[in-house]
Amino acid sequence: MFVKFLRENKIASYILTFFRLYLGYTWTVAGYEKITGKFDATGFLQASISKATGEHPAVQTWWADFLTSVAIPHTGFFNFLVPWGELLVGLALLLGIFTTFAALMGAVMNFAFLFSGTVSTNPQMLLLTIFILVAGRNASQWTGLDSWVIPKFFKTNKALKTMNTPSNKLL
């Protein structure tokens, strides 16, 4: 019943718009500050790895191993990926374009930050993002560019038409 409300109710759409705009603003500001500043993920990654010790570590061993073997050797890539990912997710959410995909990528970043032992606003952002993901297209149907872009996207991509049925409003 609650899922139906999120996916089909016009009032829910406006509530979700507020969530979407808040998340979009938060991601955009975070990404912009990193792009215009001297962002370097090295310190964050090393601090995350150091939280993987002790009786009750904040960072699980498997994640610390990933950071050690993948992220640290490719810090330059992550120095590019994180700020631009945050900025692009934020702009997409602000504009309401490819909203579900943008929200999913935001959730992936929130989980990565949480796995790295950083709480901050990540749980709050993740919870609001889950509402947007469950709502699907209703999160931007009336107040975003998805209402124009998604129909044209599926019209030109015949293979994807089956995904855009009334029973499957994921996009």
PDB file of C-alpha atoms in Angstrom:
ATOM      1  CA  MET A   1       0.000   0.000   0.000  1.00  0.00           C
ATOM      2  CA  PHE A   2       2.816   2.421   0.887  1.00  0.00           C
ATOM      3  CA  VAL A   3       4.722   1.474  -2.252  1.00  0.00           C
ATOM      4  CA  LYS A   4       1.626   2.194  -4.349  1.00  0.00           C
ATOM      5  CA  PHE A   5       1.335   5.575  -2.617  1.00  0.00           C
ATOM      6  CA  LEU A   6       4.960   6.408  -3.425  1.00  0.00           C
ATOM      7  CA  ARG A   7       4.665   5.260  -7.024  1.00  0.00           C
ATOM      8  CA  GLU A   8       1.275   6.688  -7.998  1.00  0.00           C
ATOM      9  CA  ASN A   9       0.139   9.483  -5.684  1.00  0.00           C
ATOM     10  CA  LYS A  10       0.529  13.076  -6.854  1.00  0.00           C
ATOM     11  CA  ILE A  11       1.008  14.365  -3.286  1.00  0.00           C
ATOM     12  CA  ALA A  12       3.779  11.803  -2.805  1.00  0.00           C
ATOM     13  CA  SER A  13       5.329  13.122  -6.013  1.00  0.00           C
ATOM     14  CA  TYR A  14       5.619  16.590  -4.498  1.00  0.00           C
ATOM     15  CA  ILE A  15       7.067  15.232  -1.238  1.00  0.00           C
ATOM     16  CA  LEU A  16       9.549  13.210  -3.254  1.00  0.00           C
ATOM     17  CA  THR A  17      10.403  16.346  -5.226  1.00  0.00           C
ATOM     18  CA  PHE A  18      11.484  17.979  -1.983  1.00  0.00           C
ATOM     19  CA  PHE A  19      13.637  14.923  -1.163  1.00  0.00           C
ATOM     20  CA  ARG A  20      15.065  14.918  -4.705  1.00  0.00           C
ATOM     21  CA  LEU A  21      15.920  18.620  -4.626  1.00  0.00           C
ATOM     22  CA  TYR A  22      17.507  18.347  -1.171  1.00  0.00           C
ATOM     23  CA  LEU A  23      19.641  15.400  -2.268  1.00  0.00           C
ATOM     24  CA  GLY A  24      20.479  17.084  -5.564  1.00  0.00           C
ATOM     25  CA  TYR A  25      21.616  20.244  -3.810  1.00  0.00           C
ATOM     26  CA  THR A  26      23.655  18.269  -1.268  1.00  0.00           C
ATOM     27  CA  TRP A  27      25.431  16.188  -3.934  1.00  0.00           C
ATOM     28  CA  THR A  28      25.995  19.196  -6.212  1.00  0.00           C
ATOM     29  CA  VAL A  29      27.566  21.317  -3.472  1.00  0.00           C
ATOM     30  CA  ALA A  30      29.761  18.438  -2.284  1.00  0.00           C
ATOM     31  CA  GLY A  31      30.992  17.709  -5.809  1.00  0.00           C
ATOM     32  CA  TYR A  32      31.499  21.363  -6.731  1.00  0.00           C
ATOM     33  CA  GLU A  33      33.538  22.029  -3.584  1.00  0.00           C
ATOM     34  CA  LYS A  34      35.763  19.056  -4.354  1.00  0.00           C
ATOM     35  CA  ILE A  35      36.227  20.053  -8.005  1.00  0.00           C
ATOM     36  CA  THR A  36      37.072  23.679  -7.224  1.00  0.00           C
ATOM     37  CA  GLY A  37      39.179  22.776  -4.179  1.00  0.00           C
ATOM     38  CA  LYS A  38      42.246  20.638  -3.857  1.00  0.00           C
ATOM     39  CA  PHE A  39      40.458  17.305  -3.323  1.00  0.00           C
ATOM     40  CA  ASP A  40      42.692  14.339  -2.657  1.00  0.00           C
ATOM     41  CA  ALA A  41      41.150  11.059  -1.507  1.00  0.00           C
ATOM     42  CA  THR A  42      44.457   9.676  -0.188  1.00  0.00           C
ATOM     43  CA  GLY A  43      43.969  10.831   3.404  1.00  0.00           C
ATOM     44  CA  PHE A  44      40.358   9.636   3.488  1.00  0.00           C
ATOM     45  CA  LEU A  45      41.298   6.231   2.091  1.00  0.00           C
ATOM     46  CA  GLN A  46      44.188   5.776   4.524  1.00  0.00           C
ATOM     47  CA  ALA A  47      42.011   6.843   7.467  1.00  0.00           C
ATOM     48  CA  SER A  48      39.364   4.335   6.368  1.00  0.00           C
ATOM     49  CA  ILE A  49      41.920   1.524   6.250  1.00  0.00           C
ATOM     50  CA  SER A  50      43.136   2.445   9.738  1.00  0.00           C
ATOM     51  CA  LYS A  51      39.563   1.973  11.040  1.00  0.00           C
ATOM     52  CA  ALA A  52      39.694  -1.717  10.085  1.00  0.00           C
ATOM     53  CA  THR A  53      41.532  -2.794  13.227  1.00  0.00           C
ATOM     54  CA  GLY A  54      40.488  -3.641  16.732  1.00  0.00           C
ATOM     55  CA  GLU A  55      37.814  -5.758  18.344  1.00  0.00           C
ATOM     56  CA  HIS A  56      34.880  -3.918  16.703  1.00  0.00           C
ATOM     57  CA  PRO A  57      36.254  -2.207  13.594  1.00  0.00           C
ATOM     58  CA  ALA A  58      34.285   0.565  11.896  1.00  0.00           C
ATOM     59  CA  VAL A  59      35.526  -0.724   8.534  1.00  0.00           C
ATOM     60  CA  GLN A  60      35.254  -4.379   7.636  1.00  0.00           C
ATOM     61  CA  THR A  61      38.365  -6.258   6.569  1.00  0.00           C
ATOM     62  CA  TRP A  62      37.031  -7.061   3.101  1.00  0.00           C
ATOM     63  CA  TRP A  63      36.401  -3.349   2.426  1.00  0.00           C
ATOM     64  CA  ALA A  64      39.818  -2.360   3.778  1.00  0.00           C
ATOM     65  CA  ASP A  65      41.355  -4.979   1.474  1.00  0.00           C
ATOM     66  CA  PHE A  66      39.462  -3.449  -1.465  1.00  0.00           C
ATOM     67  CA  LEU A  67      40.674   0.030  -0.520  1.00  0.00           C
ATOM     68  CA  THR A  68      44.249  -1.208  -0.118  1.00  0.00           C
ATOM     69  CA  SER A  69      44.401  -3.209  -3.339  1.00  0.00           C
ATOM     70  CA  VAL A  70      42.186  -1.134  -5.654  1.00  0.00           C
ATOM     71  CA  ALA A  71      41.511   2.392  -4.383  1.00  0.00           C
ATOM     72  CA  ILE A  72      44.935   3.363  -3.005  1.00  0.00           C
ATOM     73  CA  PRO A  73      46.862   2.278  -6.132  1.00  0.00           C
ATOM     74  CA  HIS A  74      44.352   4.176  -8.277  1.00  0.00           C
ATOM     75  CA  THR A  75      43.862   7.258  -6.118  1.00  0.00           C
ATOM     76  CA  GLY A  76      44.089   9.538  -9.149  1.00  0.00           C
ATOM     77  CA  PHE A  77      41.084   7.816 -10.706  1.00  0.00           C
ATOM     78  CA  PHE A  78      39.093   8.155  -7.459  1.00  0.00           C
ATOM     79  CA  ASN A  79      40.167  11.810  -7.177  1.00  0.00           C
ATOM     80  CA  PHE A  80      38.379  12.307 -10.497  1.00  0.00           C
ATOM     81  CA  LEU A  81      35.483   9.875 -10.007  1.00  0.00           C
ATOM     82  CA  VAL A  82      34.223  11.037  -6.608  1.00  0.00           C
ATOM     83  CA  PRO A  83      33.866  14.791  -7.230  1.00  0.00           C
ATOM     84  CA  TRP A  84      32.485  14.430 -10.741  1.00  0.00           C
ATOM     85  CA  GLY A  85      30.195  11.595  -9.659  1.00  0.00           C
ATOM     86  CA  GLU A  86      28.830  13.737  -6.836  1.00  0.00           C
ATOM     87  CA  LEU A  87      28.357  16.737  -9.125  1.00  0.00           C
ATOM     88  CA  LEU A  88      26.647  14.769 -11.908  1.00  0.00           C
ATOM     89  CA  VAL A  89      24.365  12.884  -9.518  1.00  0.00           C
ATOM     90  CA  GLY A  90      23.439  16.189  -7.910  1.00  0.00           C
ATOM     91  CA  LEU A  91      22.688  17.931 -11.191  1.00  0.00           C
ATOM     92  CA  ALA A  92      20.624  14.998 -12.462  1.00  0.00           C
ATOM     93  CA  LEU A  93      18.577  14.973  -9.259  1.00  0.00           C
ATOM     94  CA  LEU A  94      18.096  18.753  -9.335  1.00  0.00           C
ATOM     95  CA  LEU A  95      16.906  18.603 -12.931  1.00  0.00           C
ATOM     96  CA  GLY A  96      14.914  15.404 -12.421  1.00  0.00           C
ATOM     97  CA  ILE A  97      16.568  13.730 -15.397  1.00  0.00           C
ATOM     98  CA  PHE A  98      17.328   9.996 -15.268  1.00  0.00           C
ATOM     99  CA  THR A  99      16.311  10.372 -11.640  1.00  0.00           C
ATOM    100  CA  THR A 100      16.200   6.692 -10.727  1.00  0.00           C
ATOM    101  CA  PHE A 101      19.654   6.032 -12.155  1.00  0.00           C
ATOM    102  CA  ALA A 102      21.086   9.150 -10.497  1.00  0.00           C
ATOM    103  CA  ALA A 103      19.551   8.141  -7.164  1.00  0.00           C
ATOM    104  CA  LEU A 104      20.999   4.634  -7.527  1.00  0.00           C
ATOM    105  CA  MET A 105      24.477   6.030  -8.182  1.00  0.00           C
ATOM    106  CA  GLY A 106      24.067   8.333  -5.176  1.00  0.00           C
ATOM    107  CA  ALA A 107      23.134   5.316  -3.049  1.00  0.00           C
ATOM    108  CA  VAL A 108      26.238   3.488  -4.284  1.00  0.00           C
ATOM    109  CA  MET A 109      28.382   6.435  -3.164  1.00  0.00           C
ATOM    110  CA  ASN A 110      26.566   6.616   0.192  1.00  0.00           C
ATOM    111  CA  PHE A 111      27.217   2.919   0.762  1.00  0.00           C
ATOM    112  CA  ALA A 112      30.890   3.336  -0.186  1.00  0.00           C
ATOM    113  CA  PHE A 113      31.263   6.179   2.310  1.00  0.00           C
ATOM    114  CA  LEU A 114      29.446   4.179   5.003  1.00  0.00           C
ATOM    115  CA  PHE A 115      31.600   1.109   4.309  1.00  0.00           C
ATOM    116  CA  SER A 116      34.607   3.403   4.740  1.00  0.00           C
ATOM    117  CA  GLY A 117      33.542   4.250   8.279  1.00  0.00           C
ATOM    118  CA  THR A 118      32.088   7.702   7.584  1.00  0.00           C
ATOM    119  CA  VAL A 119      28.627   8.297   8.974  1.00  0.00           C
ATOM    120  CA  SER A 120      27.956  12.057   8.607  1.00  0.00           C
ATOM    121  CA  THR A 121      24.757  12.643   6.574  1.00  0.00           C
ATOM    122  CA  ASN A 122      25.107   9.407   4.591  1.00  0.00           C
ATOM    123  CA  PRO A 123      22.400   7.412   6.444  1.00  0.00           C
ATOM    124  CA  GLN A 124      19.913  10.270   6.070  1.00  0.00           C
ATOM    125  CA  MET A 125      20.732  10.697   2.394  1.00  0.00           C
ATOM    126  CA  LEU A 126      20.504   6.958   1.834  1.00  0.00           C
ATOM    127  CA  LEU A 127      17.073   6.747   3.479  1.00  0.00           C
ATOM    128  CA  LEU A 128      15.698   9.586   1.326  1.00  0.00           C
ATOM    129  CA  THR A 129      17.258   7.961  -1.739  1.00  0.00           C
ATOM    130  CA  ILE A 130      15.497   4.676  -0.982  1.00  0.00           C
ATOM    131  CA  PHE A 131      12.149   6.489  -1.092  1.00  0.00           C
ATOM    132  CA  ILE A 132      13.085   7.920  -4.494  1.00  0.00           C
ATOM    133  CA  LEU A 133      14.194   4.520  -5.783  1.00  0.00           C
ATOM    134  CA  VAL A 134      10.986   2.847  -4.619  1.00  0.00           C
ATOM    135  CA  ALA A 135       8.871   5.637  -6.116  1.00  0.00           C
ATOM    136  CA  GLY A 136      10.587   5.322  -9.481  1.00  0.00           C
ATOM    137  CA  ARG A 137       9.283   7.747 -12.062  1.00  0.00           C
ATOM    138  CA  ASN A 138       6.855   9.407  -9.640  1.00  0.00           C
ATOM    139  CA  ALA A 139       9.797  11.157  -7.962  1.00  0.00           C
ATOM    140  CA  SER A 140      10.238  13.369 -11.025  1.00  0.00           C
ATOM    141  CA  GLN A 141       7.155  12.791 -13.138  1.00  0.00           C
ATOM    142  CA  TRP A 142       5.499  16.144 -12.474  1.00  0.00           C
ATOM    143  CA  THR A 143       8.476  18.289 -11.503  1.00  0.00           C
ATOM    144  CA  GLY A 144      11.442  17.037 -13.483  1.00  0.00           C
ATOM    145  CA  LEU A 145      12.714  16.561 -17.004  1.00  0.00           C
ATOM    146  CA  ASP A 146      12.038  12.800 -16.861  1.00  0.00           C
ATOM    147  CA  SER A 147       8.454  13.409 -17.949  1.00  0.00           C
ATOM    148  CA  TRP A 148       9.810  14.586 -21.325  1.00  0.00           C
ATOM    149  CA  VAL A 149      13.079  12.696 -21.627  1.00  0.00           C
ATOM    150  CA  ILE A 150      12.058   9.172 -20.602  1.00  0.00           C
ATOM    151  CA  PRO A 151       9.211   8.773 -23.150  1.00  0.00           C
ATOM    152  CA  LYS A 152      11.506   9.970 -25.947  1.00  0.00           C
ATOM    153  CA  PHE A 153      14.318   7.730 -24.694  1.00  0.00           C
ATOM    154  CA  PHE A 154      12.104   4.635 -24.834  1.00  0.00           C
ATOM    155  CA  LYS A 155      10.512   5.669 -28.121  1.00  0.00           C
ATOM    156  CA  THR A 156      13.895   5.759 -29.838  1.00  0.00           C
ATOM    157  CA  ASN A 157      15.222   2.619 -28.101  1.00  0.00           C
ATOM    158  CA  LYS A 158      12.800  -0.141 -29.113  1.00  0.00           C
ATOM    159  CA  ALA A 159      14.680  -2.777 -27.118  1.00  0.00           C
ATOM    160  CA  LEU A 160      13.964  -0.849 -23.915  1.00  0.00           C
ATOM    161  CA  LYS A 161      10.241  -0.334 -24.574  1.00  0.00           C
ATOM    162  CA  THR A 162       9.337  -3.431 -22.578  1.00  0.00           C
ATOM    163  CA  MET A 163      10.872  -1.840 -19.465  1.00  0.00           C
ATOM    164  CA  ASN A 164       8.556   1.177 -19.687  1.00  0.00           C
ATOM    165  CA  THR A 165       5.239  -0.524 -18.999  1.00  0.00           C
ATOM    166  CA  PRO A 166       2.675   0.647 -16.420  1.00  0.00           C
ATOM    167  CA  SER A 167       3.516  -2.320 -14.184  1.00  0.00           C
ATOM    168  CA  ASN A 168       7.236  -1.537 -14.309  1.00  0.00           C
ATOM    169  CA  LYS A 169       7.728   2.158 -13.497  1.00  0.00           C
ATOM    170  CA  LEU A 170      11.371   1.855 -12.539  1.00  0.00           C
ATOM    171  CA  LEU A 171      12.461   4.678 -14.817  1.00  0.00           C
TER     172      LEU A 171
END
